Amino acid sequence: MKKYAFNEITTIQYISLINGMTVSFGFIEIPADLHKKAGTGGLISLLLGTLVTMAASLIVVQIMRRFPNGTILDMLTRRVGKWAGRLAAVVIAAYFLFYGYIGIVYSTRVIKARVLQETPAYITLFLLLIPTYVVARNGFRVLGRYAELSIWLSLWIPFVFLLVWRHTNWNYLFPLLERGWLPILKAVPDTFFYFLGFFATTLFYPFLQKKEKASFAILTANGLTMLSYLFITILSFIFFSPEEMKEVNQPSIYMLKTIELRFIEQVEGLFIVMYMLIFSMSWIPPFLLSSFCAAWLFGRADHRLFLRVLMIGIVLFSCFYVPGLNTTYALSDKLTKVGTVLEYALPVPLLLFFMLQARISRKRSRRRRL
Amino acid sequence: MKFPSLFGQRKYRPAKGRKPAATAPLSSGEEASDALEENLGRIRELFGDASDLNVRRLRIRSTGEEAAVVYLEGLTDKNAINNNVLKPLLGETDSEGVLSVTIGRVGWLTKWSDIVPAILKGKSVLFVEGRAEARVLGTEGWPQRSIEDPQLEASLKGAHQGFVETIEQNVALIRRYLPHRQLKFANLTVGRRGDTRVSIVYLADVANPEILKELEDRISQLDVDVIINTGELAELIEDNPYSPFPQLLVTERPDAAVSQIVQGRFVVLVDRSPGVLVAPAPFTSFFQSIDDYSTRWSIATFIRLLRFMAFFVSIGLPAFYIAVTSFNFELIPIKLLLAIGEYRGSVPFSPFVEAIFMELTLEMIREAGVRLPAPVGQTVGIVGGIVIGQAIVQAGLISNLMVIVVAFTAIASFILPNFDMVAAVRLIRFSLMIAAAMFGIFGIMIGMMVLIGHLIALESLGTPFASSFAPIRFSDWKDTFIRAPLWKMGRRPEGSRAVQSDRQGPTRPEGDGR
């Protein structure tokens, strides 16, 4: 049974998808956030958060391995019941819609603040929706290629940041445990926000070309995410003094202001615009996943109708209201809570349930044989 | 008129207000009679007063039968008819009572629906009194040009033979490079009225049979009057005809075509057209030129990279100019900005109008240069130099920098080796300029994202158009962005989905020293 043939995602594409979805605007936000919550010790929180995330994503892969030819929706329908599948479809569709919406609104706000000050926010948002539709209408295979290409085309980013290297001071980093271990541990759940997105595995899994490599791939993706966060966080921490860190908003962008190049006066504007490729990973895949779930719910193979409905909905809604940056932060706090439950907590009982079910059915069949 | 091979299954309806054509309806199964006069009468009836129809009556010397040779004057080889048909028939050579002529390709036909097209395609037909079968003689010989250097794709070191308008010649040109029994041909006919011969050439043990089937399906489903040129066929069978990008490569060079065949691709020859189609053609193949393989690999690599750079310059430079001069002043250094301001001070137009005006002028000059006959063509250069040059700057219409930008884009687009790709680049350039005029650098980025999204979704005969960078295939990079040394290219590109990918061994002789 190959329900989802033709739509294959290679391992590199899968890594890029998960990595792109998780990194996206976390790259801009994470240094300030970590510093606020745990000082320079936030680095340790980040490492611990990564470990937890890796465990959680392995659990997700373990769940999916039990039913390799279907998404989590097919799986729940088959193993639990029709309504469980439908409920999951509604929940996941809503979750990814929310996820993507925050992504696109955040990007809109950053652009509005730093590049297009005079253009109304909703117009910027419409513009962002155009490439979204062009990519997302073609399904997972093209999405995979897009993710791959976005990552490759963004490999210059670390090198730009290395240009600020001579302004850094390693002493800013110490003492690491200024406020003790407690704030560091407390900050761990807050890092989860920056790793949200690996749950998409539950929908990507049947499309993977090499399913046996899924665990390896998701660990690689998490590892890459951690590396990019670690890179930007350490760089911010040694670039800004602890006092400055408290003042500066979006340090990753602010840092670029010090770069002087012969041919470009202001690097940060160009950076934000070029960074769009990575930003877009925080809403193009979620919107596609959301419309995929909706299409599944109504038993249709073509997700495009739902994608169009979703886009038109966002356009109409945005005509009246586009959340400001502070509202977006508040919304992303909510997303963290929902996401922690859905992506980190829920898979554990689900896996236990499936293991139990498998054991019971095995026992039953053994008893029958006896 | 029922005449399936020529007119399809459509019912014959005489045009209103006009006299119906003089020909009587021809039923599909109608056969030639054994009476010579009856046959010739039918021929005259069917061809009307065609001025080039020639009916040569004769009496076959050896058997004494009355006969007639029917052919169209301009489409046949006179030499062959005189020496190889008429001479043997009128001479004493036919001792066995068989109609023997010294022509290679002969056959027997009985149905009018076969005989008439044969005559129309340049064969001559021999009717003999008392025989219901007609002898068809392959005496084709139409006006054709000799084999010349391909004009559109000049090459420094490549062969100087280009394809011509006759399919047999083109097949021969390909066979000369690949005298191998696995070189196979799939022959098809396209067109209700044109009966264009189309031939798919491939290496049977290398090329992917699925792609062949897809290609054959697409071509055989065509329902058109006639295919005049390869470009028409390309547009009809392309995956996405609404895209600005060509998804099939058209080349006039036999060496380029053969190089594609050995990479596991398919070449489609179209009779009467000097261009052949290469399919599937990924995006990167539009940046390859046959000279790349005969120059030193380091130079070829440099030129390849230069072409990709030129692609982006040609697409984005005018848009970038518009963006920085009307939106994103902060991007360029203050010194340069002041210099631009100085030049632009006297220009009455906005950067967008300025750029659109200059780019359109450039397009016009280019288009004029293409169609004008050579003696007049020189004038274009002189007049063009005034418009894109010092005079227009002195008149205060256009700024200095704009002229430089236009000249730069023009040169960048001249580097690209494929004409169709350059055309796509020109279209995209204008849309990016509009995006830049409306939203500055952000507009350009949105445009680029749409472009990327479009490019990765395109397919060429069911294989990804953006192959080798999305999906990423590092092994194919040896012959896309760079040109690796020939002996390193041991495998055929993955993008062509060849079933036998081993191309060559690492067979570079190392010399005696090692």
XYZ file of N, CA, C and O in Angstrom, chain A residues 60-176:
468
model
N 8.776 10.559 18.616
C 7.872 10.747 17.473
C 8.221 9.769 16.356
O 7.337 9.109 15.780
N 9.530 9.643 16.070
C 9.926 8.711 15.006
C 9.550 7.282 15.381
O 9.086 6.503 14.543
N 9.737 6.931 16.674
C 9.371 5.593 17.116
C 7.892 5.314 16.886
O 7.510 4.223 16.472
N 7.066 6.317 17.157
C 5.630 6.144 16.912
C 5.391 5.871 15.442
O 4.692 4.937 15.046
N 6.017 6.713 14.594
C 5.736 6.610 13.170
C 6.262 5.303 12.577
O 5.730 4.815 11.586
N 7.308 4.735 13.185
C 7.853 3.498 12.641
C 6.854 2.359 12.710
O 6.969 1.362 11.991
N 5.884 2.494 13.594
C 4.912 1.424 13.741
C 3.895 1.380 12.612
O 3.137 0.439 12.488
N 3.860 2.427 11.840
C 2.868 2.471 10.764
C 3.464 3.260 9.607
O 3.064 4.387 9.330
N 4.476 2.672 8.954
C 5.333 3.467 8.073
C 4.641 4.019 6.830
O 5.165 4.928 6.223
N 3.480 3.482 6.458
C 2.923 3.928 5.187
C 1.780 4.920 5.323
O 1.049 5.167 4.379
N 1.625 5.470 6.518
C 0.545 6.441 6.675
C 0.982 7.566 7.579
O 1.985 7.460 8.291
N 0.235 8.635 7.555
C 0.526 9.728 8.472
C -0.045 9.380 9.839
O -0.707 8.351 10.008
N 0.184 10.262 10.815
C -0.362 10.008 12.151
C -1.882 9.939 12.094
O -2.518 9.227 12.873
N -2.455 10.655 11.121
C -3.920 10.669 11.025
C -4.441 9.299 10.609
O -5.363 8.749 11.212
N -3.787 8.729 9.572
C -4.181 7.383 9.141
C -4.000 6.395 10.279
O -4.815 5.492 10.499
N -2.901 6.612 11.004
C -2.544 5.688 12.077
C -3.580 5.708 13.186
O -4.058 4.661 13.641
N -3.956 6.913 13.613
C -4.937 7.008 14.692
C -6.270 6.431 14.248
O -6.953 5.747 15.001
N -6.646 6.685 12.998
C -7.898 6.133 12.492
C -7.882 4.621 12.567
O -8.841 3.989 12.986
N -6.749 4.053 12.179
C -6.642 2.610 12.098
C -6.603 1.978 13.487
O -7.269 0.985 13.744
N -5.798 2.570 14.388
C -5.538 1.906 15.657
C -6.497 2.327 16.759
O -6.710 1.580 17.706
N -6.987 3.550 16.679
C -7.822 4.017 17.784
C -9.279 4.149 17.345
O -10.189 3.622 17.970
N -9.479 4.843 16.254
C -10.859 4.987 15.817
C -10.983 6.151 14.857
O -10.094 6.990 14.751
N -12.106 6.148 14.153
C -12.303 7.146 13.123
C -12.272 8.546 13.722
O -11.677 9.459 13.167
N -12.902 8.654 14.886
C -13.035 10.002 15.446
C -11.735 10.512 16.028
O -11.488 11.722 16.000
N -10.906 9.588 16.496
C -9.592 10.007 16.992
C -8.800 10.639 15.856
O -8.172 11.694 16.018
N -8.864 10.001 14.688
C -8.164 10.543 13.528
C -8.685 11.918 13.156
O -7.919 12.843 12.912
N -10.010 12.043 13.142
C -10.581 13.336 12.754
C -10.237 14.423 13.759
O -9.908 15.545 13.371
N -10.302 14.050 15.028
C -9.967 15.013 16.065
C -8.522 15.465 15.897
O -8.207 16.660 15.909
N -7.651 14.472 15.665
C -6.232 14.798 15.491
C -6.057 15.716 14.285
O -5.283 16.684 14.329
N -6.786 15.446 13.204
C -6.661 16.277 12.009
C -7.024 17.716 12.327
O -6.324 18.655 11.925
N -8.131 17.890 13.050
C -8.557 19.244 13.391
C -7.501 19.915 14.257
O -7.083 21.056 13.992
N -7.030 19.182 15.274
C -6.067 19.777 16.208
C -4.775 20.140 15.483
O -4.262 21.258 15.596
N -4.267 19.196 14.684
C -2.978 19.451 14.023
C -3.124 20.561 12.988
O -2.263 21.438 12.870
N -4.228 20.550 12.252
C -4.440 21.616 11.266
C -4.464 22.967 11.953
O -3.814 23.924 11.504
N -5.187 23.047 13.068
C -5.280 24.314 13.790
C -3.917 24.714 14.332
O -3.507 25.883 14.244
N -3.194 23.709 14.861
C -1.884 23.994 15.435
C -0.943 24.568 14.389
O -0.309 25.600 14.596
N -0.875 23.917 13.218
C 0.061 24.399 12.202
C -0.403 25.721 11.594
O 0.424 26.546 11.192
N -1.705 25.917 11.542
C -2.194 27.205 11.062
C -1.709 28.318 11.988
O -1.193 29.352 11.549
N -1.843 28.068 13.270
C -1.418 29.019 14.288
C 0.089 29.253 14.182
O 0.576 30.398 14.165
N 0.823 28.142 14.086
C 2.273 28.163 13.968
C 2.696 29.038 12.777
O 3.520 29.957 12.897
N 2.102 28.736 11.627
C 2.465 29.462 10.418
C 2.049 30.922 10.493
O 2.768 31.810 10.025
N 0.900 31.146 11.081
C 0.414 32.525 11.167
C 1.381 33.366 11.992
O 1.720 34.494 11.611
N 1.837 32.829 13.117
C 2.800 33.579 13.927
C 4.061 33.840 13.123
O 4.612 34.946 13.124
N 4.493 32.825 12.388
C 5.698 32.991 11.571
C 5.557 34.127 10.581
O 6.418 35.008 10.485
N 4.442 34.141 9.856
C 4.304 35.144 8.799
C 4.094 36.529 9.408
O 4.601 37.532 8.897
N 3.385 36.596 10.525
C 3.159 37.901 11.144
C 4.465 38.444 11.714
O 4.788 39.625 11.552
N 5.237 37.554 12.333
C 6.521 37.999 12.875
C 7.401 38.558 11.756
O 7.959 39.653 11.877
N 7.479 37.808 10.623
C 8.310 38.276 9.518
C 7.804 39.611 8.998
O 8.581 40.519 8.695
N 6.481 39.717 8.879
C 5.894 40.969 8.416
C 6.320 42.122 9.313
O 6.699 43.195 8.830
N 6.277 41.869 10.608
C 6.607 42.932 11.557
C 8.081 43.318 11.468
O 8.421 44.495 11.532
N 8.942 42.318 11.337
C 10.368 42.634 11.224
C 10.622 43.471 9.973
O 11.343 44.468 9.993
N 9.991 43.073 8.875
C 10.191 43.819 7.635
C 9.621 45.226 7.750
O 10.245 46.205 7.337
N 8.473 45.301 8.354
C 7.845 46.610 8.532
C 8.750 47.509 9.376
O 8.896 48.701 9.106
N 9.370 46.925 10.395
C 10.178 47.733 11.293
C 11.499 48.139 10.656
O 11.997 49.226 10.908
N 12.072 47.268 9.814
C 13.447 47.530 9.400
C 13.618 47.801 7.912
O 14.632 48.349 7.511
N 12.685 47.348 7.086
C 12.902 47.535 5.647
C 11.843 48.432 5.017
O 12.150 49.435 4.406
N 10.601 48.041 5.155
C 9.528 48.790 4.494
C 8.699 49.524 5.548
O 7.605 49.090 5.886
N 9.239 50.621 6.053
C 8.547 51.293 7.151
C 7.203 51.887 6.730
O 6.273 51.948 7.518
N 7.118 52.346 5.497
C 5.935 53.108 5.125
C 4.843 52.289 4.459
O 3.733 52.765 4.282
N 5.183 51.065 4.084
C 4.161 50.218 3.471
C 3.291 49.625 4.579
O 3.815 49.165 5.593
N 1.960 49.642 4.400
C 1.102 49.045 5.421
C 1.429 47.568 5.621
O 1.787 46.872 4.661
N 1.289 47.097 6.851
C 1.702 45.735 7.179
C 0.949 44.701 6.356
O 1.515 43.695 5.943
N -0.352 44.960 6.106
C -1.102 43.904 5.408
C -0.610 43.714 3.986
O -0.654 42.609 3.449
N -0.086 44.775 3.364
C 0.434 44.622 2.000
C 1.694 43.746 2.016
O 1.852 42.837 1.191
N 2.561 43.993 2.986
C 3.749 43.146 3.136
C 3.332 41.691 3.302
O 3.902 40.780 2.709
N 2.289 41.491 4.105
C 1.832 40.132 4.358
C 1.299 39.479 3.073
O 1.592 38.323 2.786
N 0.565 40.252 2.290
C 0.079 39.700 1.007
C 1.252 39.274 0.133
O 1.241 38.213 -0.470
N 2.250 40.159 0.091
C 3.405 39.858 -0.759
C 4.057 38.555 -0.327
O 4.444 37.739 -1.161
N 4.149 38.351 0.986
C 4.765 37.118 1.468
C 3.930 35.903 1.095
O 4.447 34.801 0.957
N 2.635 36.104 0.931
C 1.769 34.961 0.614
C 1.931 34.501 -0.839
O 1.591 33.368 -1.153
N 2.450 35.382 -1.702
C 2.558 34.986 -3.116
C 3.537 33.816 -3.287
O 3.156 32.760 -3.789
N 4.804 33.977 -2.861
C 5.691 32.805 -2.987
C 5.179 31.610 -2.192
O 5.409 30.460 -2.588
N 4.489 31.885 -1.080
C 3.941 30.781 -0.293
C 3.029 29.920 -1.157
O 3.151 28.695 -1.184
N 2.146 30.577 -1.886
C 1.208 29.805 -2.692
C 1.937 29.068 -3.809
O 1.669 27.902 -4.074
N 2.883 29.777 -4.446
C 3.610 29.160 -5.561
C 4.300 27.872 -5.109
O 4.296 26.871 -5.821
N 4.865 27.904 -3.903
C 5.566 26.708 -3.432
C 4.584 25.674 -2.899
O 4.621 24.505 -3.274
N 3.659 26.130 -2.037
C 2.863 25.167 -1.277
C 1.844 24.437 -2.141
O 1.462 23.322 -1.828
N 1.427 25.026 -3.246
C 0.384 24.345 -4.019
C 0.885 23.054 -4.637
O 0.118 22.186 -4.995
N 2.204 22.913 -4.775
C 2.730 21.740 -5.456
C 3.013 20.561 -4.544
O 3.593 19.582 -4.983
N 2.667 20.680 -3.279
C 2.774 19.510 -2.424
C 4.150 19.310 -1.818
O 5.041 20.138 -1.937
N 4.296 18.147 -1.165
C 5.463 17.912 -0.323
C 6.766 17.811 -1.100
O 7.821 18.179 -0.613
N 6.697 17.281 -2.320
C 7.938 17.080 -3.046
C 8.606 18.419 -3.353
O 9.796 18.609 -3.128
N 7.813 19.358 -3.842
C 8.350 20.676 -4.149
C 8.708 21.412 -2.860
O 9.716 22.120 -2.803
N 7.930 21.182 -1.820
C 8.253 21.792 -0.526
C 9.631 21.332 -0.069
O 10.440 22.131 0.408
N 9.888 20.033 -0.242
C 11.195 19.497 0.136
C 12.309 20.177 -0.631
O 13.316 20.591 -0.059
N 12.116 20.336 -1.944
C 13.136 21.001 -2.750
C 13.320 22.437 -2.302
O 14.438 22.949 -2.271
N 12.231 23.083 -1.961
C 12.316 24.480 -1.538
C 13.123 24.584 -0.254
O 14.010 25.440 -0.134
N 12.841 23.686 0.686
C 13.548 23.714 1.962
C 15.043 23.533 1.734
O 15.873 24.296 2.241
N 15.353 22.535 0.906
C 16.741 22.230 0.609
C 17.452 23.448 0.018
O 18.519 23.863 0.481
N 16.802 24.049 -0.974
C 17.418 25.179 -1.659
C 17.545 26.375 -0.720
O 18.558 27.078 -0.741
N 16.549 26.593 0.123
C 16.622 27.726 1.051
C 17.824 27.587 1.963
O 18.545 28.555 2.200
N 18.016 26.369 2.468
C 19.139 26.176 3.379
C 20.453 26.398 2.639
O 21.341 27.109 3.107
N 20.557 25.838 1.445
C 21.814 25.980 0.711
C 22.082 27.425 0.363
O 23.225 27.865 0.375
N 21.034 28.131 0.003
C 21.230 29.525 -0.389
C 21.488 30.418 0.821
O 21.770 31.597 0.666
N 21.376 29.863 2.030
C 21.581 30.685 3.220
C 22.869 30.342 3.937
O 23.103 30.788 5.052
N 23.694 29.552 3.288
C 24.916 29.131 3.967
C 25.903 30.280 4.174
O 26.851 30.160 4.918
N 25.661 31.405 3.513
C 26.558 32.554 3.686
C 26.354 33.218 5.038
O 27.196 33.992 5.488
N 25.234 32.926 5.713
C 24.885 33.690 6.914
C 25.966 33.654 7.989
O 26.390 34.707 8.475
N 26.464 32.458 8.374
C 27.499 32.463 9.415
C 28.702 33.316 9.037
O 29.288 33.971 9.896
N 29.040 33.355 7.759
C 30.232 34.111 7.356
C 30.026 35.604 7.531
O 30.945 36.325 7.910
N 28.804 36.065 7.284
C 28.530 37.486 7.514
C 28.709 37.805 8.990
O 29.306 38.820 9.353
N 28.235 36.888 9.836
C 28.327 37.164 11.268
C 29.767 37.124 11.749
O 30.116 37.784 12.724
N 30.591 36.360 11.062
C 31.985 36.303 11.490
C 32.682 37.651 11.294
O 33.724 37.904 11.887
N 32.071 38.515 10.456
C 32.678 39.830 10.231
C 32.681 40.686 11.498
O 33.424 41.653 11.597
N 31.813 40.348 12.477
C 31.796 41.150 13.708
C 32.793 40.602 14.717
O 32.859 41.080 15.847
N 33.551 39.596 14.306
C 34.386 38.865 15.234
C 35.328 39.789 16.023
O 35.539 39.624 17.208
N 35.871 40.800 15.372
C 36.890 41.612 16.059
C 36.292 42.507 17.136
O 37.013 43.115 17.898
N 34.972 42.604 17.202
C 34.352 43.401 18.255
C 33.998 42.577 19.484
O 33.310 43.053 20.368
N 34.429 41.320 19.520
C 33.936 40.449 20.592
C 34.908 40.415 21.772
O 36.086 40.736 21.642
N 34.355 40.012 22.901
C 35.158 39.898 24.110
C 34.678 38.682 24.887
O 33.546 38.646 25.369
N 35.558 37.687 24.988
C 35.125 36.426 25.595
C 34.803 36.579 27.085
O 34.097 35.755 27.645
N 35.310 37.598 27.716
C 35.070 37.744 29.151
C 33.610 37.979 29.490
O 33.162 37.679 30.586
N 32.884 38.524 28.499
C 31.460 38.781 28.745
C 30.714 37.500 29.091
O 29.652 37.525 29.697
N 31.270 36.385 28.648
C 30.550 35.115 28.772
C 30.534 34.628 30.224
O 29.669 33.863 30.622
N 31.511 35.065 31.010
C 31.645 34.501 32.348
C 31.204 35.496 33.405
O 31.283 36.708 33.178
N 30.756 35.096 34.554
C 30.583 33.708 34.962
C 29.309 33.103 34.364
O 28.288 33.749 34.297
N 29.428 31.862 33.991
C 28.289 31.187 33.351
C 27.134 30.994 34.341
O 25.978 31.139 33.992
